[in-house]
Amino acid sequence: MPRHSLLIRHIPATPEPRTQLAVHSAPTLGCRRGGPSWRVSLVSRKLAAEFLGTLWLVLGGCGSAVLAATFPQVGIGLVGVSLAFGLTVLTMAFAIGHISGCHLNPAVTCGLVAAGRFKAGEALPYIVAQVVGAVVGAFLLYSIASGQPGWDIAVKGLAANGFGEASPGKFAFGAGFVTEVVMTFFFLLIILGSTSERAPKGFAPIAIGLGLTLIHLISIPVTNTSVNPARSTGPALVVGGIALQQLWMFWVAPIIGAVISGLVHRWLSTEGPLDVLDRAAAEAAARSATPEALAPATAREPR
């Protein structure tokens, strides 16, 4: 990933440049590059990367909450759990961003489609891979946590999301729904802005990881922080009960927030005629400010 961004190779287009995944991979042995077999192999690698990345997000983020948040004397607490979620995304952005774009989140995939950054036809396979990775990660976490004497999933849970009685702070449904929409909106805005062609190069994973950390610091007390339907689905399927009953909200709210964010970012990034003229004038002014242009006329004349 040359720019360490989630998915940034711009394709010239109108008026907002469309983007595609910046993928660097070698063709399968015996397959002609660009042929059907090579394309299938490329897609399978992208989906495998999304599977592994989302597994890591659940194992690292939810695992820190389940295994380390309240560990006697050295518990990492809310700040540590928030940082753990941010670090899982940051590390995977460097690890697999150049392969799949490192979405790790159905809401992110939907938001990128809305922003014109990702093909709608590729969204469903990505989402399936993300959900399967989250479920496998949740089962792995359960197998580890249940090895502790006296550990009870009904008491400890798996960092599942919830509202009302299932909310860490007992926040009502309305508060939880608004929180998830707003937090996901800003999460996508951070992703889309930091991976823009005009953004500073190489800082996207850091901005996104810190953004997710901040989102968790804000919203763990409200819903245990989802902003990611796959992250919610994995623990809910293992825990069952109220977590599974309330799961629908953690699909609907994040996707609404992500799609709105994608559309807003597309509007913010669209250059109108005046924007183009202003940019051209600024570039012309910059060129006229070069040392050669500023030198006295006598200094520029040949002797």
GROMACS .gro file of N, CA and C in nm, residues 282-295:
model
   42
  282ALA      N    1  -0.456   2.948  -0.840
  282ALA     CA    2  -0.359   2.925  -0.733
  282ALA      C    3  -0.233   2.859  -0.788
  283GLU      N    4  -0.250   2.763  -0.879
  283GLU     CA    5  -0.134   2.697  -0.939
  283GLU      C    6  -0.053   2.795  -1.022
  284ALA      N    7  -0.123   2.882  -1.096
  284ALA     CA    8  -0.053   2.983  -1.176
  284ALA      C    9   0.025   3.079  -1.087
  285ALA      N   10  -0.037   3.119  -0.975
  285ALA     CA   11   0.031   3.208  -0.881
  285ALA      C   12   0.154   3.142  -0.821
  286ALA      N   13   0.143   3.012  -0.792
  286ALA     CA   14   0.257   2.940  -0.736
  286ALA      C   15   0.371   2.933  -0.837
  287ARG      N   16   0.336   2.911  -0.964
  287ARG     CA   17   0.440   2.905  -1.067
  287ARG      C   18   0.508   3.040  -1.084
  288SER      N   19   0.429   3.147  -1.074
  288SER     CA   20   0.486   3.281  -1.092
  288SER      C   21   0.573   3.323  -0.975
  289ALA      N   22   0.562   3.249  -0.863
  289ALA     CA   23   0.640   3.282  -0.743
  289ALA      C   24   0.772   3.207  -0.737
  290THR      N   25   0.812   3.138  -0.844
  290THR     CA   26   0.938   3.066  -0.846
  290THR      C   27   1.054   3.164  -0.846
  291PRO      N   28   1.174   3.124  -0.801
  291PRO     CA   29   1.288   3.216  -0.798
  291PRO      C   30   1.317   3.279  -0.933
  292GLU      N   31   1.301   3.200  -1.042
  292GLU     CA   32   1.328   3.254  -1.175
  292GLU      C   33   1.231   3.366  -1.208
  293ALA      N   34   1.103   3.346  -1.171
  293ALA     CA   35   1.002   3.447  -1.203
  293ALA      C   36   1.020   3.573  -1.120
  294LEU      N   37   1.071   3.558  -0.996
  294LEU     CA   38   1.087   3.672  -0.908
  294LEU      C   39   1.217   3.748  -0.931
  295ALA      N   40   1.309   3.689  -1.005
  295ALA     CA   41   1.438   3.754  -1.028
  295ALA      C   42   1.421   3.880  -1.112
   0.00000   0.00000   0.00000
